[in-house]
Coordinates of C-alpha atoms in Angstrom, one line a residue:
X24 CA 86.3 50.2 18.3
X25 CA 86.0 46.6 16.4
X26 CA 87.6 46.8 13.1
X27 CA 85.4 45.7 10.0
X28 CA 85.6 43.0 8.0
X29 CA 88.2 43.5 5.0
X30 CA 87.1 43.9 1.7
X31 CA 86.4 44.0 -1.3
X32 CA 83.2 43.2 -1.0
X33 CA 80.7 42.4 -3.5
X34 CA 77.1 42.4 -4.4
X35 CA 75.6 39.5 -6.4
X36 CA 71.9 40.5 -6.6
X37 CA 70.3 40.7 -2.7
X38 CA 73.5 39.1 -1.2
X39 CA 77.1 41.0 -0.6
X40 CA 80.2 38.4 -0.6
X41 CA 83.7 38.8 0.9
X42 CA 85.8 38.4 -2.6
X43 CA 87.6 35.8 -1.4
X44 CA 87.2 33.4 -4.5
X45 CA 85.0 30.9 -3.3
X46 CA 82.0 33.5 -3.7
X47 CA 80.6 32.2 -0.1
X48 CA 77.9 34.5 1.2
X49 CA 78.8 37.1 4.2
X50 CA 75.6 38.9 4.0
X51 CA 72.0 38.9 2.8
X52 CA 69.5 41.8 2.2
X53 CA 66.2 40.7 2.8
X54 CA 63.0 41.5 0.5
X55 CA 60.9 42.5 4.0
X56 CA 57.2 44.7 3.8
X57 CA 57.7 48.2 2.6
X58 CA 61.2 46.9 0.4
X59 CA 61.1 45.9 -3.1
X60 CA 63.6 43.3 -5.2
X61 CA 65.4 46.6 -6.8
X62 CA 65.1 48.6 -3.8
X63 CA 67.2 45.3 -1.9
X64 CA 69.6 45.1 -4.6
X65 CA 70.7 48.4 -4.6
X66 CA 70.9 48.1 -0.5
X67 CA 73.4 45.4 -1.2
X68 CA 75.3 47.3 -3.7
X69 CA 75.6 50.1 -1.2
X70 CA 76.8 47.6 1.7
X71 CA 79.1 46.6 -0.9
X72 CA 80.3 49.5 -1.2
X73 CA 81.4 50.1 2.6
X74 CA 85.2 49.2 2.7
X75 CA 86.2 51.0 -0.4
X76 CA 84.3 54.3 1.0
X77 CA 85.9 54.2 4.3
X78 CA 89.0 54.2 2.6
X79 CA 88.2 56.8 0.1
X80 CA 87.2 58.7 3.5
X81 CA 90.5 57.9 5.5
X82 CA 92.0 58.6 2.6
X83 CA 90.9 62.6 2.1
X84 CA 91.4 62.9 5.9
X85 CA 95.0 62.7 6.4
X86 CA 96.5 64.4 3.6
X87 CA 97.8 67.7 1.6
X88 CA 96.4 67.3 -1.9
X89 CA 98.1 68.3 -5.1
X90 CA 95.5 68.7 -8.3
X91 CA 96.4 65.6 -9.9
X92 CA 95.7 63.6 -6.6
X93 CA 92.1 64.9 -6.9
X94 CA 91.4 64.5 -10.0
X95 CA 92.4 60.8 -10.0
X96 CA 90.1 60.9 -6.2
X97 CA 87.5 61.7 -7.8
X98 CA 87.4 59.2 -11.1
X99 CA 87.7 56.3 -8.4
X100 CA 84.6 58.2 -6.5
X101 CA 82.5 58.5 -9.5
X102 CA 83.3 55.1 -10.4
X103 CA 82.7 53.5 -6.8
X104 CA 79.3 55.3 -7.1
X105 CA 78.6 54.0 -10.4
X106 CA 78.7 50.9 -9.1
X107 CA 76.8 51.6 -6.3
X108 CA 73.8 52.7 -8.6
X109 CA 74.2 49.6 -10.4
X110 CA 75.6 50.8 -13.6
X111 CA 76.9 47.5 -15.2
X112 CA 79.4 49.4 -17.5
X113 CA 81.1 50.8 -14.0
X114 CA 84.1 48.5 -13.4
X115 CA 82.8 45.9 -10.9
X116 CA 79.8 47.0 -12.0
X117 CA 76.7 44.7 -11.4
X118 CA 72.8 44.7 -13.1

């Protein structure tokens, strides 16, 4: 299996950047028939989004949990999906 890119990753309206610093575009969600502005911008947040949830999933598949581990599991889950529903108080969140 081909590894993905690395993130983070972020969404900047319809286009999702590779946080590298020099905010170069790596991909663009297109405004196509059927698919409205909002509707693409919360596509891109969700793409965004992709690295941090596969971690989040490897993450809960190879381990013992105690309580606390959980509990601080699911803040950064509730956050991450914050984000992904575009609420700009989340941290990283985006309009």
């Amino acid at each position: 299996m081909t590894a993905h890119t690395p993130g983070p990753w972020v969404a900047d309206g319809q286009t999702v950047y590779k946080d590298e610093g020099n905010h170069t575009q790596w991909c663009g969600v297109a405004t196509t028939t059927g698919f409205s502005a909002p509707e693409a911008r919360a596509n891109a947040r969700l793409i965004a989004a992709a690295p941090e949830m596969a971690d989040i999933l490897r993450t809960l598949a190879h381990k013992n949990w105690t309580v606390h581990e959980v509990r601080n599991l699911s803040i950064h889950a509730r956050a991450l999906l914050a984000r992904i529903d575009g609420d700009a108080g989340a941290p990283g969140g985006t309009t």
